[in-house]
mmCIF file of N, CA and C in Angstrom:
data_model
loop_
_atom_site.group_PDB
_atom_site.id
_atom_site.type_symbol
_atom_site.label_atom_id
_atom_site.label_comp_id
_atom_site.label_asym_id
_atom_site.label_seq_id
_atom_site.Cartn_x
_atom_site.Cartn_y
_atom_site.Cartn_z
ATOM 1 N N UNK A 841 0.463 -1.167 -0.162
ATOM 2 C CA UNK A 841 0.343 0.142 0.381
ATOM 3 C C UNK A 841 0.490 1.476 0.192
ATOM 4 N N UNK A 842 0.442 1.913 -1.020
ATOM 5 C CA UNK A 842 1.523 3.175 -1.561
ATOM 6 C C UNK A 842 1.620 4.319 0.649
ATOM 7 N N UNK A 843 2.807 4.881 0.825
ATOM 8 C CA UNK A 843 2.194 5.868 1.856
ATOM 9 C C UNK A 843 0.312 6.903 1.593
ATOM 10 N N UNK A 844 0.763 7.320 0.833
ATOM 11 C CA UNK A 844 0.165 8.272 0.809
ATOM 12 C C UNK A 844 -1.704 8.073 1.304
ATOM 13 N N UNK A 845 -1.724 6.962 1.079
ATOM 14 C CA UNK A 845 -2.813 5.902 1.473
ATOM 15 C C UNK A 845 -3.429 5.239 2.664
ATOM 16 N N UNK A 846 -2.523 5.317 3.346
ATOM 17 C CA UNK A 846 -2.553 5.246 4.460
ATOM 18 C C UNK A 846 -3.565 5.525 5.222
ATOM 19 N N UNK A 847 -3.327 7.180 5.446
ATOM 20 C CA UNK A 847 -4.286 7.534 6.350
ATOM 21 C C UNK A 847 -5.648 8.199 5.295
ATOM 22 N N UNK A 848 -6.069 7.521 4.417
ATOM 23 C CA UNK A 848 -7.239 7.642 4.055
ATOM 24 C C UNK A 848 -8.283 6.162 3.725
ATOM 25 N N UNK A 849 -7.194 5.332 3.822
ATOM 26 C CA UNK A 849 -8.010 3.829 4.041
ATOM 27 C C UNK A 849 -8.678 3.921 5.750
ATOM 28 N N UNK A 850 -7.454 4.023 6.495
ATOM 29 C CA UNK A 850 -7.334 4.214 7.899
ATOM 30 C C UNK A 850 -8.420 4.579 8.754
ATOM 31 N N UNK A 851 -9.165 5.985 7.614
ATOM 32 C CA UNK A 851 -10.266 6.874 8.044
ATOM 33 C C UNK A 851 -11.613 5.642 7.110
ATOM 34 N N UNK A 852 -11.591 5.139 6.125
ATOM 35 C CA UNK A 852 -12.161 4.641 5.547
ATOM 36 C C UNK A 852 -13.561 3.239 6.361
ATOM 37 N N UNK A 853 -12.282 2.178 6.718
ATOM 38 C CA UNK A 853 -12.115 1.321 8.601
ATOM 39 C C UNK A 853 -13.042 1.812 9.374
ATOM 40 N N UNK A 854 -12.469 2.783 9.612
ATOM 41 C CA UNK A 854 -12.475 3.322 11.306
ATOM 42 C C UNK A 854 -14.324 4.695 11.168
ATOM 43 N N UNK A 855 -14.483 4.677 10.004
ATOM 44 C CA UNK A 855 -15.787 4.861 9.035
ATOM 45 C C UNK A 855 -16.810 3.817 8.892
ATOM 46 N N UNK A 856 -16.511 2.320 8.521
ATOM 47 C CA UNK A 856 -17.185 1.503 7.963
ATOM 48 C C UNK A 856 -17.570 0.948 9.833
ATOM 49 N N UNK A 857 -16.738 0.830 10.218
ATOM 50 C CA UNK A 857 -16.865 0.429 11.525
ATOM 51 C C UNK A 857 -17.285 0.721 12.455
ATOM 52 N N UNK A 858 -17.648 2.005 12.851
ATOM 53 C CA UNK A 858 -17.919 2.888 13.679
ATOM 54 C C UNK A 858 -18.908 3.121 13.217
ATOM 55 N N UNK A 859 -19.530 3.046 11.842
ATOM 56 C CA UNK A 859 -20.997 2.645 11.625
ATOM 57 C C UNK A 859 -21.659 1.549 12.410
ATOM 58 N N UNK A 860 -21.162 0.906 11.701
ATOM 59 C CA UNK A 860 -21.512 -0.462 12.156
ATOM 60 C C UNK A 860 -22.033 -0.791 13.751
ATOM 61 N N UNK A 861 -21.072 -0.208 14.666
ATOM 62 C CA UNK A 861 -20.986 0.091 15.843
ATOM 63 C C UNK A 861 -22.619 0.128 16.307
ATOM 64 N N UNK A 862 -22.019 1.722 15.616
ATOM 65 C CA UNK A 862 -23.330 2.096 16.131
ATOM 66 C C UNK A 862 -24.611 1.972 15.803
ATOM 67 N N UNK A 863 -24.824 1.318 14.349
ATOM 68 C CA UNK A 863 -26.580 0.996 14.489
ATOM 69 C C UNK A 863 -26.366 -0.381 15.299
ATOM 70 N N UNK A 864 -25.800 -1.590 15.606
ATOM 71 C CA UNK A 864 -25.840 -2.159 16.020
ATOM 72 C C UNK A 864 -26.099 -1.623 17.525
ATOM 73 N N UNK A 865 -25.386 -1.051 17.731
ATOM 74 C CA UNK A 865 -25.194 -0.861 19.445
ATOM 75 C C UNK A 865 -26.345 -0.309 20.407
ATOM 76 N N UNK A 866 -26.114 1.318 18.932
ATOM 77 C CA UNK A 866 -26.474 1.774 19.763
ATOM 78 C C UNK A 866 -27.658 2.620 19.570
ATOM 79 N N UNK A 867 -27.805 2.560 18.056
ATOM 80 C CA UNK A 867 -29.734 2.911 17.816
ATOM 81 C C UNK A 867 -30.255 1.404 17.553
ATOM 82 N N UNK A 868 -29.554 0.313 17.429
ATOM 83 C CA UNK A 868 -29.718 -0.773 17.276
ATOM 84 C C UNK A 868 -31.653 -1.444 16.246
ATOM 85 N N UNK A 869 -30.652 -1.200 15.197
ATOM 86 C CA UNK A 869 -31.428 -0.806 14.120
ATOM 87 C C UNK A 869 -31.801 -2.562 13.556
ATOM 88 N N UNK A 870 -32.683 -2.923 13.253
ATOM 89 C CA UNK A 870 -33.066 -4.768 12.630
ATOM 90 C C UNK A 870 -32.419 -4.423 11.571
ATOM 91 N N UNK A 871 -31.954 -5.185 10.930
ATOM 92 C CA UNK A 871 -31.579 -6.275 11.692
ATOM 93 C C UNK A 871 -30.540 -6.957 11.920
ATOM 94 N N UNK A 872 -29.621 -5.495 12.151
ATOM 95 C CA UNK A 872 -27.887 -6.077 12.086
ATOM 96 C C UNK A 872 -27.959 -6.147 13.904
ATOM 97 N N UNK A 873 -29.151 -4.883 14.255
ATOM 98 C CA UNK A 873 -28.848 -5.926 15.830
ATOM 99 C C UNK A 873 -29.088 -7.070 17.132
ATOM 100 N N UNK A 874 -29.894 -8.398 15.685
ATOM 101 C CA UNK A 874 -29.653 -9.423 16.664
ATOM 102 C C UNK A 874 -29.482 -10.461 15.255
ATOM 103 N N UNK A 875 -29.177 -9.681 14.059
ATOM 104 C CA UNK A 875 -27.875 -10.494 13.183
ATOM 105 C C UNK A 875 -26.694 -11.707 14.443
ATOM 106 N N UNK A 876 -26.236 -12.433 14.031
ATOM 107 C CA UNK A 876 -25.141 -13.410 14.105
ATOM 108 C C UNK A 876 -24.312 -12.443 14.159
ATOM 109 N N UNK A 877 -22.838 -12.488 14.707
ATOM 110 C CA UNK A 877 -21.978 -12.186 15.010
ATOM 111 C C UNK A 877 -20.811 -11.752 14.034
ATOM 112 N N UNK A 878 -20.813 -13.645 13.375
ATOM 113 C CA UNK A 878 -20.616 -14.265 12.727
ATOM 114 C C UNK A 878 -21.121 -13.183 11.248
ATOM 115 N N UNK A 879 -22.355 -13.493 11.109
ATOM 116 C CA UNK A 879 -22.897 -12.844 9.945
ATOM 117 C C UNK A 879 -22.302 -11.024 9.888
ATOM 118 N N UNK A 880 -22.466 -10.413 10.104
ATOM 119 C CA UNK A 880 -22.457 -9.338 10.581
ATOM 120 C C UNK A 880 -20.552 -8.699 9.603
ATOM 121 N N UNK A 881 -20.074 -9.928 10.140
ATOM 122 C CA UNK A 881 -18.797 -10.407 10.089
ATOM 123 C C UNK A 881 -18.756 -10.380 8.170
ATOM 124 N N UNK A 882 -18.931 -11.476 7.936
ATOM 125 C CA UNK A 882 -19.227 -12.238 6.528
ATOM 126 C C UNK A 882 -19.528 -10.619 5.956
ATOM 127 N N UNK A 883 -20.603 -10.027 6.182
ATOM 128 C CA UNK A 883 -21.638 -8.928 5.294
ATOM 129 C C UNK A 883 -20.444 -7.801 5.060
ATOM 130 N N UNK A 884 -19.713 -7.673 5.602
ATOM 131 C CA UNK A 884 -19.040 -6.650 6.598
ATOM 132 C C UNK A 884 -17.689 -6.229 5.441
ATOM 133 N N UNK A 885 -17.275 -7.740 6.803
ATOM 134 C CA UNK A 885 -15.474 -8.279 6.601
ATOM 135 C C UNK A 885 -15.215 -7.408 4.930
ATOM 136 N N UNK A 886 -15.952 -8.207 3.753
ATOM 137 C CA UNK A 886 -15.406 -7.922 2.577
ATOM 138 C C UNK A 886 -15.264 -6.209 2.581
ATOM 139 N N UNK A 887 -16.476 -5.330 2.505
ATOM 140 C CA UNK A 887 -16.455 -4.279 2.839
ATOM 141 C C UNK A 887 -15.287 -3.568 2.721
ATOM 142 N N UNK A 888 -14.796 -3.955 4.485
ATOM 143 C CA UNK A 888 -13.260 -3.553 5.141
ATOM 144 C C UNK A 888 -12.495 -3.426 4.353
ATOM 145 N N UNK A 889 -12.274 -5.131 4.108
ATOM 146 C CA UNK A 889 -11.245 -5.667 3.200
ATOM 147 C C UNK A 889 -10.948 -4.383 1.841
ATOM 148 N N UNK A 890 -11.567 -4.607 0.974
ATOM 149 C CA UNK A 890 -11.535 -3.710 0.073
ATOM 150 C C UNK A 890 -11.482 -2.640 0.039
ATOM 151 N N UNK A 891 -11.560 -1.675 1.696
ATOM 152 C CA UNK A 891 -10.607 -0.510 2.182
ATOM 153 C C UNK A 891 -9.714 -0.386 2.841
ATOM 154 N N UNK A 892 -8.899 -2.086 2.499
ATOM 155 C CA UNK A 892 -7.924 -1.801 3.103
ATOM 156 C C UNK A 892 -6.604 -2.735 2.028
ATOM 157 N N UNK A 893 -6.924 -3.272 1.549
ATOM 158 C CA UNK A 893 -6.226 -4.010 0.289
ATOM 159 C C UNK A 893 -7.348 -3.280 -1.168
ATOM 160 N N UNK A 894 -8.279 -2.773 -1.592
ATOM 161 C CA UNK A 894 -9.250 -2.785 -2.903
ATOM 162 C C UNK A 894 -7.859 -1.163 -3.257
ATOM 163 N N UNK A 895 -8.448 -1.419 -4.743
ATOM 164 C CA UNK A 895 -8.319 0.042 -5.792
ATOM 165 C C UNK A 895 -9.264 1.123 -4.569
ATOM 166 N N UNK A 896 -8.322 2.581 -4.947
ATOM 167 C CA UNK A 896 -9.279 3.452 -4.352
ATOM 168 C C UNK A 896 -9.696 4.549 -5.722
ATOM 169 N N UNK A 897 -10.846 4.827 -5.535
ATOM 170 C CA UNK A 897 -11.433 5.670 -7.210
ATOM 171 C C UNK A 897 -10.259 6.217 -7.053
ATOM 172 N N UNK A 898 -10.477 6.944 -8.271
ATOM 173 C CA UNK A 898 -9.967 8.305 -8.831
ATOM 174 C C UNK A 898 -10.542 9.402 -8.506
ATOM 175 N N UNK A 899 -10.044 10.175 -7.674
ATOM 176 C CA UNK A 899 -11.047 11.795 -7.040
ATOM 177 C C UNK A 899 -10.863 13.133 -7.987
ATOM 178 N N UNK A 900 -11.227 13.282 -7.877
ATOM 179 C CA UNK A 900 -10.529 15.024 -8.524
ATOM 180 C C UNK A 900 -10.113 15.633 -7.754
ATOM 181 N N UNK A 901 -9.232 16.621 -7.610
ATOM 182 C CA UNK A 901 -8.563 17.577 -6.958
ATOM 183 C C UNK A 901 -9.474 18.453 -5.944
ATOM 184 N N UNK A 902 -9.142 18.655 -5.021
ATOM 185 C CA UNK A 902 -10.704 19.011 -3.800
ATOM 186 C C UNK A 902 -9.486 20.929 -4.047
ATOM 187 N N UNK A 903 -10.095 22.035 -3.804
ATOM 188 C CA UNK A 903 -9.649 23.272 -3.941
ATOM 189 C C UNK A 903 -10.653 24.007 -3.639
ATOM 190 N N UNK A 904 -9.731 24.487 -2.275
ATOM 191 C CA UNK A 904 -10.646 25.453 -1.769
ATOM 192 C C UNK A 904 -11.338 26.690 -2.548
ATOM 193 N N UNK A 905 -12.637 26.563 -1.766
ATOM 194 C CA UNK A 905 -13.643 28.012 -3.372
ATOM 195 C C UNK A 905 -12.661 28.798 -2.269
ATOM 196 N N UNK A 906 -13.876 29.919 -3.134
ATOM 197 C CA UNK A 906 -12.763 31.598 -3.180
ATOM 198 C C UNK A 906 -13.105 31.917 -2.151
ATOM 199 N N UNK A 907 -11.858 32.533 -1.598
ATOM 200 C CA UNK A 907 -12.259 33.274 -0.356
ATOM 201 C C UNK A 907 -11.968 32.993 0.880
ATOM 202 N N UNK A 908 -11.687 31.083 0.718
ATOM 203 C CA UNK A 908 -10.822 30.724 1.917
ATOM 204 C C UNK A 908 -10.281 30.682 2.119
#
């Protein structure tokens, strides 16, 4: 993994795992709240793995708005 991608990949994984935790344990949204842990891992594991090792999309450079 290129070093310049480490930060964005870390943020993507954190956002995904944080979202799962909030959905499952704080909001208790069904069906995720009552799913077996193994099912949650099976469904979300490929997403997290993709954030870690998959290609990142090309995104345009962000330029600050005028006057910023």
